[in-house]
CSV table of C-alpha atoms in Angstrom, one decimal:
chain,number,residue,atom,x,y,z
A,11,LYS,CA,-15.9,68.1,18.2
A,12,ALA,CA,-15.0,67.3,21.8
A,13,GLY,CA,-11.4,67.3,22.7
A,14,VAL,CA,-9.4,64.9,24.8
A,15,THR,CA,-11.0,64.5,28.2
A,16,GLN,CA,-9.1,63.5,31.3
A,17,THR,CA,-10.5,62.6,34.7
A,18,PRO,CA,-10.0,63.4,37.4
A,19,ARG,CA,-8.4,66.8,36.9
A,20,TYR,CA,-7.0,66.9,40.4
A,21,LEU,CA,-6.4,64.3,43.0
A,22,ILE,CA,-4.4,63.9,46.2
A,23,LYS,CA,-3.1,60.5,47.4
A,24,THR,CA,-0.8,59.3,50.1
A,25,ARG,CA,2.4,57.3,49.7
A,26,GLY,CA,1.7,53.6,49.1
A,27,GLN,CA,-1.7,54.1,47.6
A,28,GLN,CA,-2.6,53.5,44.0
A,29,VAL,CA,-4.3,55.7,41.5
A,30,THR,CA,-6.1,55.2,38.2
A,31,LEU,CA,-6.4,58.0,35.6
A,32,SER,CA,-8.8,58.0,32.7
A,33,CYS,CA,-8.5,59.5,29.2
A,34,SER,CA,-11.2,59.7,26.5
A,35,PRO,CA,-9.6,60.5,23.2
A,36,ILE,CA,-11.2,62.5,20.4
A,37,SER,CA,-13.8,60.5,18.6
A,38,GLY,CA,-12.2,58.5,15.8
A,39,HIS,CA,-8.7,58.6,17.3
A,40,ARG,CA,-7.3,55.2,18.0
A,41,SER,CA,-3.9,56.1,19.4
A,42,VAL,CA,-3.6,57.3,22.9
A,43,SER,CA,-0.3,58.2,24.6
A,44,TRP,CA,0.5,59.3,28.1
A,45,TYR,CA,3.1,61.7,29.4
A,46,GLN,CA,4.3,62.7,32.8
A,47,GLN,CA,5.3,66.3,33.4
A,48,THR,CA,7.3,67.3,36.5
A,49,PRO,CA,9.4,70.5,37.2
A,50,GLY,CA,12.5,68.4,37.5
A,51,GLN,CA,12.2,65.9,34.7
A,52,GLY,CA,10.0,67.9,32.3
A,53,LEU,CA,7.8,66.0,29.9
A,54,GLN,CA,8.5,62.3,29.7
A,55,PHE,CA,6.8,59.7,27.6
A,56,LEU,CA,5.1,56.9,29.5
A,57,PHE,CA,3.4,54.7,27.0
A,58,GLU,CA,1.3,54.6,23.9
A,59,TYR,CA,-1.7,52.4,23.0
A,60,PHE,CA,-3.1,51.7,19.6
A,61,SER,CA,-6.1,49.5,19.0
A,62,GLU,CA,-5.9,48.1,22.6
A,63,THR,CA,-2.2,47.1,22.2
A,64,GLN,CA,0.7,48.8,23.9
A,65,ARG,CA,2.8,50.0,21.0
A,66,ASN,CA,5.6,52.0,22.8
A,67,LYS,CA,6.8,52.2,26.4
A,68,GLY,CA,9.0,54.7,28.1
A,69,ASN,CA,11.5,54.2,30.8
A,70,PHE,CA,9.3,54.0,33.8
A,71,PRO,CA,9.1,51.3,36.5
A,72,GLY,CA,6.5,48.6,36.4
A,73,ARG,CA,4.4,50.5,38.9
A,74,PHE,CA,3.2,52.5,35.9
A,75,SER,CA,0.8,50.6,33.7
A,76,GLY,CA,-2.0,51.3,31.3
A,77,ARG,CA,-4.6,49.8,29.1
A,78,GLN,CA,-6.9,50.7,26.3
A,79,PHE,CA,-10.4,49.7,25.8
A,80,SER,CA,-12.2,48.8,22.6
A,81,ASN,CA,-13.7,52.3,22.4
A,82,SER,CA,-10.2,53.7,22.5
A,83,ARG,CA,-10.6,55.1,26.0
A,84,SER,CA,-7.5,54.6,28.0
A,85,GLU,CA,-6.6,54.3,31.7
A,86,MET,CA,-3.2,54.5,33.4
A,87,ASN,CA,-2.5,53.1,36.8
A,88,VAL,CA,0.2,53.9,39.3
A,89,SER,CA,0.6,51.5,42.2
A,90,THR,CA,2.5,52.0,45.4
A,91,LEU,CA,2.7,55.7,45.0
A,92,GLU,CA,5.9,57.6,45.8
A,93,LEU,CA,6.4,61.3,46.5
A,94,GLY,CA,8.2,61.6,43.2
A,95,ASP,CA,5.1,60.5,41.3
A,96,SER,CA,3.5,63.9,42.0
A,97,ALA,CA,3.1,65.3,38.5
A,98,LEU,CA,0.8,66.4,35.8
A,99,TYR,CA,-0.2,63.4,33.7
A,100,LEU,CA,-1.1,64.3,30.2
A,101,CYS,CA,-3.0,62.1,27.7
A,102,ALA,CA,-2.8,62.7,24.0
A,103,SER,CA,-4.7,61.2,21.1
A,104,SER,CA,-3.8,61.2,17.4
A,105,PRO,CA,-5.9,60.6,14.3
A,106,PRO,CA,-5.7,57.7,11.9
A,107,PRO,CA,-4.4,56.3,9.7
A,108,THR,CA,-1.3,55.5,11.7
A,109,GLY,CA,-1.8,57.4,14.9
A,110,GLY,CA,1.3,59.2,16.0
A,111,ALA,CA,4.4,58.5,13.8
A,112,GLY,CA,5.1,62.1,13.2
A,113,GLY,CA,1.5,63.1,13.4
A,114,GLU,CA,-0.1,65.8,15.4
A,115,LEU,CA,-1.0,65.0,19.0
A,116,PHE,CA,-4.0,66.4,20.7
A,117,PHE,CA,-3.5,66.8,24.4
A,118,GLY,CA,-6.0,66.9,27.3
A,119,GLU,CA,-5.6,69.3,30.1
A,120,GLY,CA,-4.1,66.7,32.3
A,121,SER,CA,-4.7,65.1,35.7
A,122,ARG,CA,-2.7,66.7,38.5
A,123,LEU,CA,-1.6,64.2,41.0
A,124,THR,CA,-0.2,65.2,44.4
A,125,VAL,CA,1.3,62.4,46.6
A,126,LEU,CA,1.6,63.3,50.3
B,6,ALA,CA,19.7,58.6,21.8
B,7,GLN,CA,17.7,61.7,21.0
B,8,LYS,CA,17.9,64.9,22.8
B,9,VAL,CA,16.2,68.4,22.5
B,10,THR,CA,17.7,71.4,24.2
B,11,GLN,CA,16.0,74.7,24.8
B,12,ALA,CA,18.6,76.8,26.4
B,13,GLN,CA,16.3,79.7,27.2
B,14,THR,CA,14.4,78.8,30.4
B,15,GLU,CA,12.5,82.1,30.6
B,16,ILE,CA,12.1,85.1,28.3
B,17,SER,CA,10.3,88.3,29.1
B,18,VAL,CA,9.4,90.8,26.4
B,19,VAL,CA,7.2,93.8,26.1
B,20,GLU,CA,4.2,93.6,23.8
B,21,LYS,CA,4.9,94.1,20.1
B,22,GLU,CA,8.5,93.0,20.4
B,23,ASP,CA,9.7,90.1,18.2
B,24,VAL,CA,11.0,87.1,20.1
B,25,THR,CA,12.9,84.0,19.0
B,26,LEU,CA,12.8,80.7,20.9
B,27,ASP,CA,15.7,78.5,20.3
B,28,CYS,CA,15.7,74.7,19.8
B,29,VAL,CA,18.7,72.5,19.2
B,30,TYR,CA,18.2,68.8,18.7
B,31,GLU,CA,20.4,65.6,18.5
B,32,THR,CA,19.5,62.5,16.6
B,33,ARG,CA,21.3,59.8,14.6
B,34,ASP,CA,18.2,59.2,12.5
B,35,THR,CA,18.0,60.5,9.0
B,36,THR,CA,14.2,60.6,9.1
B,37,TYR,CA,12.7,62.3,12.0
B,38,TYR,CA,10.0,64.9,12.9
B,39,LEU,CA,10.3,68.2,14.8
B,40,PHE,CA,7.4,69.9,16.6
B,41,TRP,CA,6.6,73.0,18.5
B,42,TYR,CA,3.8,72.9,21.1
B,43,LYS,CA,2.4,75.7,23.3
B,44,GLN,CA,1.3,75.1,26.9
B,45,PRO,CA,-1.0,77.8,28.3
B,46,PRO,CA,-1.7,77.9,32.0
B,47,SER,CA,-4.7,75.5,31.5
B,48,GLY,CA,-2.2,72.7,31.0
B,49,GLU,CA,-3.0,71.2,27.7
B,50,LEU,CA,-0.3,71.2,25.0
B,51,VAL,CA,-1.4,72.8,21.8
B,52,PHE,CA,0.2,71.8,18.5
B,53,LEU,CA,1.8,74.6,16.5
B,54,ILE,CA,3.9,73.0,13.8
B,55,ARG,CA,5.5,69.8,12.5
B,56,ARG,CA,8.5,69.5,10.2
B,57,ASN,CA,10.0,66.3,8.8
B,58,SER,CA,13.7,66.0,8.3
B,59,PHE,CA,13.5,66.3,4.6
B,60,ASP,CA,11.6,69.6,4.6
B,61,GLU,CA,13.9,72.5,5.4
B,62,GLN,CA,11.6,75.1,4.0
B,63,ASN,CA,10.9,77.8,6.5
B,64,GLU,CA,7.3,78.4,7.4
B,65,ILE,CA,5.3,81.4,8.3
B,66,SER,CA,1.8,81.3,9.8
B,67,GLY,CA,0.5,84.7,10.7
B,68,ARG,CA,2.8,86.1,13.4
B,69,TYR,CA,4.6,82.8,13.8
B,70,SER,CA,7.6,81.6,11.8
B,71,TRP,CA,9.9,78.7,12.0
B,72,ASN,CA,13.5,78.3,10.8
B,73,PHE,CA,14.7,74.8,10.4
B,74,GLN,CA,18.4,74.3,9.7
B,75,LYS,CA,19.7,70.8,9.5
B,76,SER,CA,23.3,72.0,9.3
B,77,THR,CA,23.1,73.4,12.8
B,78,SER,CA,20.4,70.9,14.1
B,79,SER,CA,18.2,73.8,15.0
B,80,PHE,CA,14.5,74.5,14.7
B,81,ASN,CA,13.9,78.0,16.0
B,82,PHE,CA,10.5,79.7,16.5
B,83,THR,CA,9.9,83.4,16.1
B,84,ILE,CA,6.9,85.3,17.2
B,85,THR,CA,6.6,88.7,15.5
B,86,ALA,CA,4.8,91.6,17.2
B,87,SER,CA,4.2,89.5,20.4
B,88,GLN,CA,1.0,89.8,22.3
B,89,VAL,CA,0.0,89.2,25.9
B,90,VAL,CA,-1.9,86.1,24.8
B,91,ASP,CA,1.3,84.6,23.5
B,92,SER,CA,2.4,84.2,27.2
B,93,ALA,CA,2.9,80.4,27.7
B,94,VAL,CA,5.5,77.7,27.9
B,95,TYR,CA,6.7,76.6,24.5
B,96,PHE,CA,8.1,73.2,23.9
B,97,CYS,CA,10.2,71.9,21.1
B,98,ALA,CA,10.0,68.1,20.5
B,99,LEU,CA,11.5,65.4,18.3
B,100,SER,CA,10.2,62.0,17.2
B,101,ARG,CA,11.6,59.1,15.3
B,102,GLU,CA,10.0,57.8,12.2
B,103,THR,CA,9.1,54.5,13.9
B,104,SER,CA,8.4,55.8,17.4
B,105,GLY,CA,4.7,56.4,17.0
B,106,SER,CA,3.5,59.1,19.5
B,107,ARG,CA,6.7,59.0,21.5
B,108,LEU,CA,8.0,62.5,21.5
B,109,THR,CA,11.3,63.7,23.1
B,110,PHE,CA,10.6,67.1,24.5
B,111,GLY,CA,12.9,70.0,25.4
B,112,GLU,CA,12.8,71.6,28.8
B,113,GLY,CA,10.5,74.3,27.6
B,114,THR,CA,10.8,78.1,27.4
B,115,GLN,CA,8.5,80.2,29.6
B,116,LEU,CA,7.6,83.3,27.5
B,117,THR,CA,6.0,86.2,29.3
B,118,VAL,CA,4.7,89.1,27.2
B,119,ASN,CA,4.1,92.2,29.3
B,120,PRO,CA,1.6,94.9,28.2
């Protein structure tokens, strides 16, 4: 069974640009969540999608957005990149029935974004 | 507000030593979940264990064991007879009953097991 797949694995952008990251969850998982990991702030929750609807949102500015498609694949977008957005962005999926809610999360290897 | 504290930033041990990773949490909820995840150098977090707030039984899985004590708000993780492959960053995390996949993570403990 394939795990959570994130693309691209590495990318470099400059300030002011935007970036889109993709996440393919494990087959059958309908909940997808995103986390940002930085040395200074650690692991922080960005948002969660379940059945194409945003179910939870962390404390990030509106420059961070996401969406989920009908096949449960998810994308997150960061617009007007800042130096502080340099981070490892991790996607996780969780199995039904509820997705999340105390359940095990399966993480991808992440997309490492560097903003110059 | 919820908070997880892992006071040990880095731990270094020699192979076959036992090591305990500490985790202290804060929450006002009566129902919550506690987790431990392992992050190897490849980056993905690997689930190790989940405990709900009503289950204070300690658990042992091979060389791993967990001690959950609500009285001290702690959920400590012990690796017995550590191995080099145990080297990783370990995260303790907390979630609310109604928060879906929203986990509050601790800062992580970098464990290095030397041969």
